[in-house]
Coordinates of C-alpha atoms in Angstrom, one line a residue:
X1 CA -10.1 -57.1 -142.6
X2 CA -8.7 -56.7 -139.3
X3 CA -10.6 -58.5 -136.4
X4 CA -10.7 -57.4 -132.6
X5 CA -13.0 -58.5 -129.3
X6 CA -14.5 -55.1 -129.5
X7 CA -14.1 -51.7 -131.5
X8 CA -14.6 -48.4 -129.1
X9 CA -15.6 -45.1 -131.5
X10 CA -14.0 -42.2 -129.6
X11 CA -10.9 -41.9 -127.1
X12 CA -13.0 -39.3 -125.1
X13 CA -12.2 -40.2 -121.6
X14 CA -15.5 -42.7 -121.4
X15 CA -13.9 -44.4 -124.3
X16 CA -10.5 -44.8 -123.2
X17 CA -12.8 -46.2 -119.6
X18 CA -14.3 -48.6 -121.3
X19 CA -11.2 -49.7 -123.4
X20 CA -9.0 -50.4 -119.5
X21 CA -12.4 -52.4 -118.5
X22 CA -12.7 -54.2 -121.6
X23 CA -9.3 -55.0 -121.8
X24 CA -8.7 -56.0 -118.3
X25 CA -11.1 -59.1 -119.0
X26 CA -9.0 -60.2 -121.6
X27 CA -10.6 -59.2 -124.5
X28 CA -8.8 -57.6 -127.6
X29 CA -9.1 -54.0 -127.7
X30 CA -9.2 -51.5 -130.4
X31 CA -10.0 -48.0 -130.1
X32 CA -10.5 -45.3 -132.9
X33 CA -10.3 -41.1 -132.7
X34 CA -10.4 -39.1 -135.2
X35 CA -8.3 -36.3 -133.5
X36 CA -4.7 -36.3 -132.9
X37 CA -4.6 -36.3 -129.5
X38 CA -7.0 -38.6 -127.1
X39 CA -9.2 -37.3 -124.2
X40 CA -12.4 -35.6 -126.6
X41 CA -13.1 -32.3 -124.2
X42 CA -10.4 -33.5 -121.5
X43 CA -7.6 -31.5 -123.7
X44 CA -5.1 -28.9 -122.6
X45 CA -3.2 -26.6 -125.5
X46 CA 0.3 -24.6 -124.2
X47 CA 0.7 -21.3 -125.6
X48 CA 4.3 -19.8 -125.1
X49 CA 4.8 -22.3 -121.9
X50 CA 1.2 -21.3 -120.4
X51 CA -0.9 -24.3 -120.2
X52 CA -4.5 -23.4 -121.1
X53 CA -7.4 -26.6 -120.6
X54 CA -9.1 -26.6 -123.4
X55 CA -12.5 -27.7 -122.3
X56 CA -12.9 -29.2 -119.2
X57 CA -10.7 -28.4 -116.5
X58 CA -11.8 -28.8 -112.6
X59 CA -12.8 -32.9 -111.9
X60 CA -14.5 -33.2 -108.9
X61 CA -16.7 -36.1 -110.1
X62 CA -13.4 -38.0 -111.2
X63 CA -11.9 -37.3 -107.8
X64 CA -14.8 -39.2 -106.5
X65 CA -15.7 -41.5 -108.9
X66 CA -15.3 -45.4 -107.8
X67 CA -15.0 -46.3 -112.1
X68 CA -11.5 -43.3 -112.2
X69 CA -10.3 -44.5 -108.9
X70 CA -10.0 -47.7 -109.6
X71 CA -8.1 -47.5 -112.7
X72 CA -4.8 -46.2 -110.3
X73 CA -4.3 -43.6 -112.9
X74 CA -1.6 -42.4 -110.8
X75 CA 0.4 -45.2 -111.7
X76 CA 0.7 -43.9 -115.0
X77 CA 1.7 -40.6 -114.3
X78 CA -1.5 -38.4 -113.0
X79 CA -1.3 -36.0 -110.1
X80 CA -3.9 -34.0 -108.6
X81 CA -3.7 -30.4 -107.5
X82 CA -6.0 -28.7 -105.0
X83 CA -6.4 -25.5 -103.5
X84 CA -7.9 -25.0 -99.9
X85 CA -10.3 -22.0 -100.9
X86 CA -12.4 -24.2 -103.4
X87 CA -15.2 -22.4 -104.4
X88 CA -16.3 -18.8 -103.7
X89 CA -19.4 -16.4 -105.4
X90 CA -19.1 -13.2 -106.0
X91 CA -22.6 -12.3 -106.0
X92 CA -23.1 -8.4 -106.5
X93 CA -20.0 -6.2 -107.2
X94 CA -20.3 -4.1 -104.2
X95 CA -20.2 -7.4 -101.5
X96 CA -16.9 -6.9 -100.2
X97 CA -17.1 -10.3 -98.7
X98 CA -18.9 -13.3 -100.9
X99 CA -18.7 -16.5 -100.5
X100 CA -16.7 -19.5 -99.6
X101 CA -16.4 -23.3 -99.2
X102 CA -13.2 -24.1 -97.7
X103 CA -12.0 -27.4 -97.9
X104 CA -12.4 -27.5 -94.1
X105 CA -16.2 -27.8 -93.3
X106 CA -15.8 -25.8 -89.9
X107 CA -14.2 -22.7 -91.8
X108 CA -17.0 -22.5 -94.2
X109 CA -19.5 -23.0 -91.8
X110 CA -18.1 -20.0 -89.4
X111 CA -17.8 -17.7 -92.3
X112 CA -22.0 -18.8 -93.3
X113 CA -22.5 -17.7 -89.5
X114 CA -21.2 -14.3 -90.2
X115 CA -24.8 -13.8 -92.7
X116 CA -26.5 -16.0 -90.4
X117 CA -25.4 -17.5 -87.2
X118 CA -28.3 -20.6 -87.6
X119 CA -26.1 -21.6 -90.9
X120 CA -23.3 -22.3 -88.9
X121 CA -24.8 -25.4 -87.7
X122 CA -26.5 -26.0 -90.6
X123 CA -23.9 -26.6 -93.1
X124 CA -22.6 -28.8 -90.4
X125 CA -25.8 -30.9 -91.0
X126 CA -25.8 -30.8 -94.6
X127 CA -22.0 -32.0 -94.4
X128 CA -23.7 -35.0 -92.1
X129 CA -26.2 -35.6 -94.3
X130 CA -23.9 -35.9 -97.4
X131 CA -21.6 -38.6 -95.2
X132 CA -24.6 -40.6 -94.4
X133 CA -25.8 -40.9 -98.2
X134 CA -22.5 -40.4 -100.4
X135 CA -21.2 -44.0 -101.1
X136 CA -24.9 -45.4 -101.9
X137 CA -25.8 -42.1 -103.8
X138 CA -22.0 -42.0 -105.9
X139 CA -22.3 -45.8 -106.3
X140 CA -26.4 -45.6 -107.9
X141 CA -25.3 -42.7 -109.7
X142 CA -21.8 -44.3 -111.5
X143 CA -21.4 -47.4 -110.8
X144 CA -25.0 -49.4 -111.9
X145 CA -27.8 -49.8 -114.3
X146 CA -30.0 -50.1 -113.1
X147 CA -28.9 -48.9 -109.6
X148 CA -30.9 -52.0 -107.9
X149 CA -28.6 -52.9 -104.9
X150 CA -27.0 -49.2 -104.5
X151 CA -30.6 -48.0 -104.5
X152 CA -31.6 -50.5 -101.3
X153 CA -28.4 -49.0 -99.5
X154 CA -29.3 -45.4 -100.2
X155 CA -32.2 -46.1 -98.4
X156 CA -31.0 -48.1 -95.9
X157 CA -28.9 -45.1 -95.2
X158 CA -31.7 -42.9 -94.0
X159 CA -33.7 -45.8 -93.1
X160 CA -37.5 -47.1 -94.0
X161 CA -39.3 -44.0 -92.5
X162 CA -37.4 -41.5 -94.2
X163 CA -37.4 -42.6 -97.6
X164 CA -40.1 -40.6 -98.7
X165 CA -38.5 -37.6 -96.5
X166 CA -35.1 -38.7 -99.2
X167 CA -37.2 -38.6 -102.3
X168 CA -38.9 -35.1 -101.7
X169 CA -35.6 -33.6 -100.9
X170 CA -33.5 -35.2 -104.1
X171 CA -36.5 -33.8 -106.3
X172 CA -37.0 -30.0 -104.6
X173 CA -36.1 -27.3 -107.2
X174 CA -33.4 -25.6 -106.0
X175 CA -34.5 -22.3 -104.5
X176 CA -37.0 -24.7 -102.4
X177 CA -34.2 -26.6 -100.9
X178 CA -31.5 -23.9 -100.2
X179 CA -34.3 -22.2 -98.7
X180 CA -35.2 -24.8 -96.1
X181 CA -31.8 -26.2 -95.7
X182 CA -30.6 -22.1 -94.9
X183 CA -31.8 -18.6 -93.7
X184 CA -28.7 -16.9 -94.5
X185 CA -28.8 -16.1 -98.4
X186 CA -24.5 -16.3 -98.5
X187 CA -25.6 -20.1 -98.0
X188 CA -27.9 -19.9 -100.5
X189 CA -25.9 -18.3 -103.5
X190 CA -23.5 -20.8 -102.4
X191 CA -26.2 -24.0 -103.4
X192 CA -27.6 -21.9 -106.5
X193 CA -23.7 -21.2 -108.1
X194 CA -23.4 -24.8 -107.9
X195 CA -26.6 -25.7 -109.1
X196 CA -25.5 -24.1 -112.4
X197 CA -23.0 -26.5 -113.0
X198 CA -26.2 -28.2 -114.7
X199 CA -28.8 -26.5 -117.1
X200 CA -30.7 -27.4 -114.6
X201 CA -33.3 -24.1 -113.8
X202 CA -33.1 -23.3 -110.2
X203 CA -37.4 -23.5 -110.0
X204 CA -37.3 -27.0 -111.9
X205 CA -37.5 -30.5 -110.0
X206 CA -34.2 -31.9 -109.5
X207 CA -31.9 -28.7 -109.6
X208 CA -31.7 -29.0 -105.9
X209 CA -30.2 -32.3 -106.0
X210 CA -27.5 -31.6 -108.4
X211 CA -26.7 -28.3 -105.9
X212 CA -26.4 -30.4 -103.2
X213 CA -23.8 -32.7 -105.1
X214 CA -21.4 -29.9 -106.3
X215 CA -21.3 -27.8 -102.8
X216 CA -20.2 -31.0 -101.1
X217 CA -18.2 -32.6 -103.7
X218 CA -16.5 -29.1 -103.3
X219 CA -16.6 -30.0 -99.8
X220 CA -14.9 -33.4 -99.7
X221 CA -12.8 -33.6 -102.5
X222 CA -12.7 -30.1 -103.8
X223 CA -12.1 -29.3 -107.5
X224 CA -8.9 -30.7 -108.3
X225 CA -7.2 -30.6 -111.8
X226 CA -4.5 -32.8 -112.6
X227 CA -0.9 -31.1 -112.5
X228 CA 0.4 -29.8 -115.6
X229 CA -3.1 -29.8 -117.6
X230 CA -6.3 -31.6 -117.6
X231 CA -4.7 -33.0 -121.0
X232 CA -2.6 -35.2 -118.1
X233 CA -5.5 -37.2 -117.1
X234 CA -6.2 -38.0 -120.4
X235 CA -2.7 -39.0 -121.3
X236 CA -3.2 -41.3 -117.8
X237 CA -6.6 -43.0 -119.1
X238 CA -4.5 -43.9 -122.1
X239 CA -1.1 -44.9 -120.7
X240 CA -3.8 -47.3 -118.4
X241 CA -5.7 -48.9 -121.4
X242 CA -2.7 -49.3 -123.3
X243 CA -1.0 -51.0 -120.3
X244 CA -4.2 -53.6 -120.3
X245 CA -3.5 -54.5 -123.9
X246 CA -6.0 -52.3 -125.5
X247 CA -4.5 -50.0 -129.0
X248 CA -5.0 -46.6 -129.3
X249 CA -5.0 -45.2 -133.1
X250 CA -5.7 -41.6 -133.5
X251 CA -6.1 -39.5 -136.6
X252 CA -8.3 -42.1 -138.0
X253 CA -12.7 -41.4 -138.6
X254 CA -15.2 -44.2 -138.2
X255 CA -17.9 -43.7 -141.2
X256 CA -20.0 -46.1 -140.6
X257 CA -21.2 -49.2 -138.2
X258 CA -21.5 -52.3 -140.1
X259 CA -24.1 -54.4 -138.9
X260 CA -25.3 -58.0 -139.7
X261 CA -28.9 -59.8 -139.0
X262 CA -29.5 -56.9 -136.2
X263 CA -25.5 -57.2 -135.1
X264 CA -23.1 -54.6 -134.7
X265 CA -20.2 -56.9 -136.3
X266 CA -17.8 -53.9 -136.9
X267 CA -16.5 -50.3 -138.3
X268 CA -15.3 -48.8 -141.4
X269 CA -13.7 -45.9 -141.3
X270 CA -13.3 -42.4 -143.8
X271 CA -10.3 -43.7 -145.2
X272 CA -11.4 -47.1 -146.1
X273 CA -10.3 -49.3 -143.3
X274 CA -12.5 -51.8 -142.0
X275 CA -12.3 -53.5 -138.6
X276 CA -14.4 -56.5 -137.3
X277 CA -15.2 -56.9 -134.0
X278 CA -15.8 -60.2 -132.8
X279 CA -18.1 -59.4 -129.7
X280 CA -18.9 -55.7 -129.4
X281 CA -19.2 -52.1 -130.8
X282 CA -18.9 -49.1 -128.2
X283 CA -19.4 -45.5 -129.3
X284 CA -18.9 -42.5 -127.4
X285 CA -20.5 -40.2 -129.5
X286 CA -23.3 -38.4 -129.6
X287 CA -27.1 -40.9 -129.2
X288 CA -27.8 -38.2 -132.4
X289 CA -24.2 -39.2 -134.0
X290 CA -24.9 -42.6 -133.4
X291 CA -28.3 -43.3 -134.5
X292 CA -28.3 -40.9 -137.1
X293 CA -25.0 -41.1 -138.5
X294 CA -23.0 -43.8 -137.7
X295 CA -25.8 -46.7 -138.3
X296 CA -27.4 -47.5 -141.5
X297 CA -31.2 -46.8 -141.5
X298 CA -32.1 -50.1 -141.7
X299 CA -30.9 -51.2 -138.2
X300 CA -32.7 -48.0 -136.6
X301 CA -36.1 -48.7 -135.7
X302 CA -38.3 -46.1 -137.0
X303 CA -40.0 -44.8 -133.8
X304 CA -36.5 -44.5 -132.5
X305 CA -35.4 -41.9 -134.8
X306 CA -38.9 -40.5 -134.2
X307 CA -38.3 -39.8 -130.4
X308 CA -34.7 -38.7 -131.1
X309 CA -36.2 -36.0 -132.8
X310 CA -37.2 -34.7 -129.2
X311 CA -33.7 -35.0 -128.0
X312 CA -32.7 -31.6 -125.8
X313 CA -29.4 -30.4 -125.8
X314 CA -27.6 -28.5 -123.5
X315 CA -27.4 -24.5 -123.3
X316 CA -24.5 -23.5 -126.1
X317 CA -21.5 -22.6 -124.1
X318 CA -19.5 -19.7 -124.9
X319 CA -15.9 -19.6 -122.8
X320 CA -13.2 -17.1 -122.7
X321 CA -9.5 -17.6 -121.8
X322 CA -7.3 -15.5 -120.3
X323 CA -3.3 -15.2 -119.8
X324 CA -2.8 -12.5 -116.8
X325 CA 0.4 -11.2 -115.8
X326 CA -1.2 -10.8 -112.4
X327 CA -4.3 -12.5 -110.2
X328 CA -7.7 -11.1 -110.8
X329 CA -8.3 -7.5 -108.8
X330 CA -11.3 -9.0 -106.9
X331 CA -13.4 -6.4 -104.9
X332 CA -15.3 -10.1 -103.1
X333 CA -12.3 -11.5 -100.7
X334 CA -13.7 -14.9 -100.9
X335 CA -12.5 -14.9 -104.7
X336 CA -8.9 -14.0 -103.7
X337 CA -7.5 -17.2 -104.0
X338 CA -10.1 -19.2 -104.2
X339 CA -10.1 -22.1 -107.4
X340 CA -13.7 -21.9 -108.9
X341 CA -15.6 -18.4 -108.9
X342 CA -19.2 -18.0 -109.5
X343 CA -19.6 -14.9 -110.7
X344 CA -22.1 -12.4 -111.9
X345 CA -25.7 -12.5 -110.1
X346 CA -26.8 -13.8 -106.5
X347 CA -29.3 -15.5 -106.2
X348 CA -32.3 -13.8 -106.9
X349 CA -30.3 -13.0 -109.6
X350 CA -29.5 -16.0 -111.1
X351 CA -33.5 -16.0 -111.9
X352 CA -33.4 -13.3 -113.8
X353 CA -30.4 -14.5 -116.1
X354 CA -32.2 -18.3 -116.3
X355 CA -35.6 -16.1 -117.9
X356 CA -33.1 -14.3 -120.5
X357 CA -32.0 -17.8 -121.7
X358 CA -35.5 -19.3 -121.4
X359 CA -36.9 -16.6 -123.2
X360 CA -34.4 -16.7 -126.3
X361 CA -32.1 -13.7 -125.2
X362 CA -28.8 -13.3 -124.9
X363 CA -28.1 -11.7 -121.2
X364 CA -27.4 -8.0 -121.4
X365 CA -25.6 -9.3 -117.6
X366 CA -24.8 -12.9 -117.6
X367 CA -23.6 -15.1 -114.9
X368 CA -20.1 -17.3 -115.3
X369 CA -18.0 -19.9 -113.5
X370 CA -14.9 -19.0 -113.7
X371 CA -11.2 -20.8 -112.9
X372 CA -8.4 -19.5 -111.6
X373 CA -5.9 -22.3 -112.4
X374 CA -2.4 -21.1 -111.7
X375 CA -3.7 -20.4 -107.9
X376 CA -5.3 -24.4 -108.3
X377 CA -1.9 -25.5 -110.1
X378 CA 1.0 -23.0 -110.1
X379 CA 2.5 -25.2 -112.8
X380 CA -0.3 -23.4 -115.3
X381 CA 1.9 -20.3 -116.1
X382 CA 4.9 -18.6 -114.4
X383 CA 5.0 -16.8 -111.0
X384 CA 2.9 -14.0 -110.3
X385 CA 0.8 -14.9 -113.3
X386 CA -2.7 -16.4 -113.6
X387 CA -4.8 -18.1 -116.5
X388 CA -8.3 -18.2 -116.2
X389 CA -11.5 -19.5 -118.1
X390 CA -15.0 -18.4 -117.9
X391 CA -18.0 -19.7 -119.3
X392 CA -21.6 -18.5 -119.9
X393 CA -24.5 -19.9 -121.7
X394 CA -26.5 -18.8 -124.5
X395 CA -30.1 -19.4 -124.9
X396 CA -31.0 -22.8 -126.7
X397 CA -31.0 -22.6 -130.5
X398 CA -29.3 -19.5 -130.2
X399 CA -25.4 -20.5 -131.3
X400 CA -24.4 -18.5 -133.6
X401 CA -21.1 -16.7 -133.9
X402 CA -22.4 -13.2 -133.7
X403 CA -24.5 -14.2 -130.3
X404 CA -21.5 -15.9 -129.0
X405 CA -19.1 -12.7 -129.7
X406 CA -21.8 -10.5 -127.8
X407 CA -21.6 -12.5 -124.8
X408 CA -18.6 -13.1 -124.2
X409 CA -18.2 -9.1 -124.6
X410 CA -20.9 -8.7 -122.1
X411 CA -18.9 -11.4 -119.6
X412 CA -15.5 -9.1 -119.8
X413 CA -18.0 -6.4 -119.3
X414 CA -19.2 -8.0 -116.1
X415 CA -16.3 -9.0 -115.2
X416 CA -15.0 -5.5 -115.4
X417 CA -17.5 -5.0 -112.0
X418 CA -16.2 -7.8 -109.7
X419 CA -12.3 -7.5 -111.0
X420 CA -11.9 -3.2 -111.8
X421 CA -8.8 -3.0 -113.7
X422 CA -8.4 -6.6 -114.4
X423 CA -7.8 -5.8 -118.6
X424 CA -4.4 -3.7 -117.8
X425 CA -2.8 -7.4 -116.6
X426 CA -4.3 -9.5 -120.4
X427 CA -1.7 -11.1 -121.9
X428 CA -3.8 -13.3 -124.0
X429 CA -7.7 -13.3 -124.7
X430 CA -8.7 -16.5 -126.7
X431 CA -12.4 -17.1 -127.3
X432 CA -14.1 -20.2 -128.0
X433 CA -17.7 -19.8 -129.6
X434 CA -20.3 -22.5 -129.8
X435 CA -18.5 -23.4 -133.3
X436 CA -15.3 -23.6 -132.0
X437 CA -16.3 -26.2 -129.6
X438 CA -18.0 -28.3 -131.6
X439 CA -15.5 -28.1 -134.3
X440 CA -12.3 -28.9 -131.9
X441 CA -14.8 -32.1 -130.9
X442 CA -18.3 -32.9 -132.9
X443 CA -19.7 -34.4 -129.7
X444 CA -20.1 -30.3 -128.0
X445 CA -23.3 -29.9 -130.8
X446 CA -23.6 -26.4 -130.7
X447 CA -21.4 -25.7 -127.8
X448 CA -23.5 -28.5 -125.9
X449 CA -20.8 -29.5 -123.4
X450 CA -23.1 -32.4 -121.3
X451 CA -24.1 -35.0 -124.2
X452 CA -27.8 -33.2 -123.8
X453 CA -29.7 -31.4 -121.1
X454 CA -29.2 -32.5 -117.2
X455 CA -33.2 -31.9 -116.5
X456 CA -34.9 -34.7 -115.5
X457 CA -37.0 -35.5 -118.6
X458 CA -34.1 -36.7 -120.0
X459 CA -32.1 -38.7 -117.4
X460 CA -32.5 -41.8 -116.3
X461 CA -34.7 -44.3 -118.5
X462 CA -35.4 -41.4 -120.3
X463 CA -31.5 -40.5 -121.7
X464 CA -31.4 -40.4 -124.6
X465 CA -34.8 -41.5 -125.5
X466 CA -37.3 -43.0 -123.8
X467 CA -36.7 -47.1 -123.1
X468 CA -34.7 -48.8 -120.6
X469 CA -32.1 -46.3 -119.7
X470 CA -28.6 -47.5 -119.7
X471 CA -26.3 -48.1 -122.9
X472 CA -27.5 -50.8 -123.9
X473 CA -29.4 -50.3 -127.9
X474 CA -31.6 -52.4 -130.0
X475 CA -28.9 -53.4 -131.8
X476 CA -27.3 -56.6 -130.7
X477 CA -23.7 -56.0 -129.5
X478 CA -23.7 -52.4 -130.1
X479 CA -23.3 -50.1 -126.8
X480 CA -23.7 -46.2 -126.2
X481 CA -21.0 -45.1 -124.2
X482 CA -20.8 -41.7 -123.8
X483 CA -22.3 -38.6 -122.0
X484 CA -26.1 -38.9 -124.2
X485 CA -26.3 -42.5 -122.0
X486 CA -27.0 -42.3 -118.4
X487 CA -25.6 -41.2 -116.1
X488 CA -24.9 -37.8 -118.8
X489 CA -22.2 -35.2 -118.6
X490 CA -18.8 -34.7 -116.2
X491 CA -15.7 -36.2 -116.2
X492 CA -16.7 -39.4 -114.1
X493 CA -16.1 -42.3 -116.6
X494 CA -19.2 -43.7 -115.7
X495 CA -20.9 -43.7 -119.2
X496 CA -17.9 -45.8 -120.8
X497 CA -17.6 -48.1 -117.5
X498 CA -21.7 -49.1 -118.1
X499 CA -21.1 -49.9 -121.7
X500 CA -18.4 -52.2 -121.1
X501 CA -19.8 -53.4 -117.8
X502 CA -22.8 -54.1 -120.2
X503 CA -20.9 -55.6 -123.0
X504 CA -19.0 -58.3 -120.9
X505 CA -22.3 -59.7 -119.0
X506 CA -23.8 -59.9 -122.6
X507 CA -21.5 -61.9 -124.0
X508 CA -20.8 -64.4 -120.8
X509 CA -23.2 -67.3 -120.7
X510 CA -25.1 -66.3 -118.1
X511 CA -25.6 -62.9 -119.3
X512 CA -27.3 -63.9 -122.8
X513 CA -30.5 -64.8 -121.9
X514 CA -30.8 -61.5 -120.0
X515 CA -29.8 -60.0 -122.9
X516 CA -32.1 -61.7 -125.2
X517 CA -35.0 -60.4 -123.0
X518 CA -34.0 -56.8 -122.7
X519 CA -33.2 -56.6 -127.1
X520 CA -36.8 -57.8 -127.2
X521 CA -38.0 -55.4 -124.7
X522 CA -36.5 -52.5 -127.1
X523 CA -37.5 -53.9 -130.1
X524 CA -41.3 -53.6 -128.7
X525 CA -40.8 -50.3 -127.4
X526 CA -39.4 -48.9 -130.1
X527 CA -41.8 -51.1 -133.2

C-alpha cells in the first residue's frame, strides 16, 4: 500500500489549489483524476488549429482571487489576455446601440449618460463604492471560514452606522437594486446580464449582490482568459503543484474512501490501487458524489444523507460552439468587439425567460452569454476568424437530450435577430447537451456547471447541507473541496484553498482541539 500526507480526489482546478497549499507546508502530496488531462471544467480541445474552451472560459474571479494570485501561476507559464470592451448586452434586436462596460470606468459611464445623464455619475459611485468594499468583501468571500476578521473590515469599510445600510443592499433582489442604484434602463440590463452569471432569479434576495460583483469585476479586472486556452491555466495550477512536490496521476478512478474508527485513512481506486494517507482526504467532487458515492454508509450519518436529499442543483446548461470565418454581424455596436455578450432579452425581459424556466419550460426565446474569444485572444483561431460559445439554461429537471437539442436550436434562432446572416460565416457548430457535460466531467450533474444552486438557501452554512458551512465533514480527516462547499462555483480556487487551509490547522497541535469541538458539533447536528 502506498502511503502519502494527504490524497486529493480530482485535479479540477480546486484540487490542483489545494495540492500547491498542501504541499507548500511540506506535506506529501498525491493527487488522483480520472481524466486524462487535469483542470475538471477548466479544459480547452483544438480542432484543426482552432482552440475551443471546453467549459469554462472567461476568469474574472481568478483574476481577482488572493488564493490564484498567490500561486505566481505566471511563473509556470500562464498569460492573461483582455480586451478593452469587456462586456456588452444586446438587449432587443432593433437597439442599434446596447450596452457597454469598458474597462475604463469614465467611458462606460459617458456612454450610460447617453440613456440617462444621472447614470453618468452614478456608475462613478457604484465604481466608489466597489473600491471602498472589494478587498474585505473578496477576502470574506475566498479567503476564510468562517469570514470572522474579513467580516469586521467589511464593515469597518462603510463604518458602524452603515452596516445595516451594507446588509440591505448585499441582500436586494436584483431588479430592486439596479433600480435604485440607476434611472437609465441601459444601466440596468447591464446589472441584470451579470446577475445571470448565477441562477440566481433577478426578484430573489441576493441576486443583486452577485450583479454587483460581475459588473465590477468586469470593471476592474475585466474577463480575461489565459492565452492560448483556458486549458493553459490548468496546465499552470499543475506545473505549480508539481513544482511544490505534490504528484499528479491522471487516468486513474477513486472507488471508494476507506475510513477507520470515523477516519478518512485513505482511497482505493477502480483498478485496485490503494493509497493511505497519513493525515488527510480531500475531494473535489460533488457533496452528492462524496457522501453518496465515495463513502461507505456506515461513516455517513443518517440525517446527513436525509438533508442531502434536498440538495438543489444548478439550471442544466446547454452551450453551443462556433468556428466563424468572420466576427459576428451585430446590429448592437456595443457587441462589435466587445469579449462577453449578453444576449437575447433586456431586462424586463429577462423576467419573462426566468418564469419559462421556473415554470418547467423550455424558452421558445431564451437569453445567452455569449464569448467572442478570438477578439479576447487572437491566438484562438486565425485572422479574420472568430470562435464563440453560448450558453443557455434549461428548466431544473428538464435535461434531457431532446430539450437540450430544442434549445440550442431556439438560441441560433435568436441569435439569428441580433447577428442577421451570422450562419453564411459557420465553419463549425459543436453542441454540448446537459449529457455531454456531465459525461466529459461527472461533477456538471445534469449540465449543473456551479456544484449546486447560487441562491442563498444554499450558501453559506447552508452549502451543501445545513451545518457549519465550510469543508470541513463529520468524518475526521476527510475535507470537501470543491464547488458543493462554500464559497460554490467559478474559477476562484477558493473551495480547494479552505480544504487545505482546514486540513493543516487540524492536524497542527493547536488546531486539534478546535477540531475536536467542531467533529462533535456535526456529529450532533447531524445524530
Amino acid at each position: 500500500m502506498e502511503s502519502v500526507d494527504a490524497v486529493v480526489i480530482g485535479a479540477g482546478h480546486h484540487g490542483l489549489v489545494a495540492a500547491s497549499v498542501l504541499a507548500d507546508a511540506g506535506w506529501d502530496v498525491l493527487v488522483l483524476e480520472r481524466r486524462d488531462t487535469v483542470g475538471g471544467a477548466v479544459a480547452s480541445v483544438e480542432r484543426d488549429g482552432w482552440v475551443m474552451d471546453e467549459f469554462s472560459s472567461c476568469h474574472p474571479l481568478a483574476a481577482i482571487s488572493p488564493v490564484i494570485r498567490s500561486l505566481d501561476l505566471e511563473s509556470h507559464g500562464l498569460r492573461w489576455s483582455r480586451v478593452d470592451r469587456v462586456v456588452a448586452h444586446a438587449g432587443t434586436p432593433d437597439d442599434p446601440r446596447g450596452a457597454l462596460i469598458h474597462r475604463d470606468p469614465a467611458v462606460t459611464a459617458r456612454g450610460l449618460a447617453l440613456d440617462h445623464p444621472g447614470d453618468e455619475q452614478a456608475w462613478h459611485d457604484l465604481v466608489g463604492f466597489w473600491h471602498d468594499i472589494r478587498d474585505p468583501l473578496i477576502d470574506a468571500l475566498l479567503t476564510r471560514w468562517p469570514p470572522v476578521r474579513a467580516g469586521a473590515r467589511l464593515v469597518q469599510s462603510v463604518g458602524a452606522r452603515d452596516v445595516l445600510r451594507l446588509a440591505r443592499e448585499f441582500l436586494l433582489p436584483l431588479n430592486r437594486f439596479a433600480v435604485e442604484r440607476f434611472e437609465g434602463e441601459q444601466a440596468r440590463m447591464l446589472l441584470a446580464g451579470n446577475a445571470a452569471h448565477a441562477d440566481i432569479p433577478s426578484e430573489a434576495p441576493g441576486s443583486g449582490l452577485f450583479g454587483l460583483l460581475m459588473a465590477m469585476l468586469a470593471q476592474d479586472v475585466g474577463f480575461p482568459s489565459p492565452v492560448g486556452g483556458t486549458g493553459r491555466l490548468a496546465e499552470a495550477m499543475r506545473s505549480r503543484a508539481e513544482a511544490a512536490g505534490a504528484r499528479v496521476d491522471t487516468g486513474v478512478t477513486v472507488s471508494r474512501v476507506v475510513t477507520s474508527g470515523g477516519r478518512a485513512v485513505g482511497v482505493e481506486t477502480a483498478d485496485g490501487r490503494r493509497v493511505r494517507a497519513r493525515r488527510a482526504v480531500i475531494a473535489d467532487t460533488t457533496a452528492p458524489a462524496l457522501y453518496g458515492s465515495l463513502l461507505p454508509s456506515r461513516s455517513v450519518p443518517a440525517r446527513l444523507l436525509q438533508d442531502l436529499e434536498h440538495f438543489e442543483w444548478d439550471l442544466p446548461t446547454v452551450k453551443v460552439n462556433l468556428r466563424l470565418s468572420a466576427p459576428l454581424p451585430w446590429t448592437a455596436e456595443s457587441a462589435r468587439g466587445a469579449g462577453v455578450v449578453h444576449v437575447g432579452h433586456d431586462r424586463l425581459g429577462l423576467m419573462h425567460w426566468e418564469a419559462d424556466l421556473a415554470g418547467g419550460t423550455v424558452p421558445e426565446k431564451p437569453f445567452a452569454l455569449l464569448g467572442q474569444m478570438t477578439t479576447t485572444d487572437p491566438t484562438r483561431s486565425p485572422a479574420g476568424t472568430e470562435t464563440v460559445w453560448m450558453y443557455s439554461h434549461l428548466p431544473r429537471g428538464v435535461s434531457d437530450d431532446a430539450s437540450g437539442t430544442l434549445l440550442a436550436d431556439r438560441m441560433d434562432e435568436m441569435l439569428d435577430a441580433f447577428a442577421p446572416g451570422w450562419r453564411q460565416h459557420l465553419v463549425e457548430r459543436w453542441v454540448q447537451l446537459p449529457s455531454d457535460l456531465q459525461g466529459a466531467d461527472p461533477n456538471l450533474v445534469g449540465g449543473a456547471v456551479a456544484g449546486g444552486t447560487n441562491q442563498l438557501f444554499q450558501q453559506l452554512v447552508f452549502r451543501p447541507v445545513p451545518g457549519l458551512g465550510g469543508p470541513r465533514t463529520p468524518v475526521d480527516g476527510l475535507y470537501l473541496g470543491s464547488a458543493s462547499a462554500h464559497p460554490g462555483g467559478g474559477v476562484h480556487g477558493a473551495c480547494g484553498y479552505l480544504a487545505a487551509r482546514a486540513a493543516l490547522t487540524d492536524s497542527a497541535w493547536w488546531g486539534r482541539p478546535r477540531h475536536r469541538l467542531e467533529l462533535a458539533a456535526l456529529h450532533w447536528l447531524y445524530r
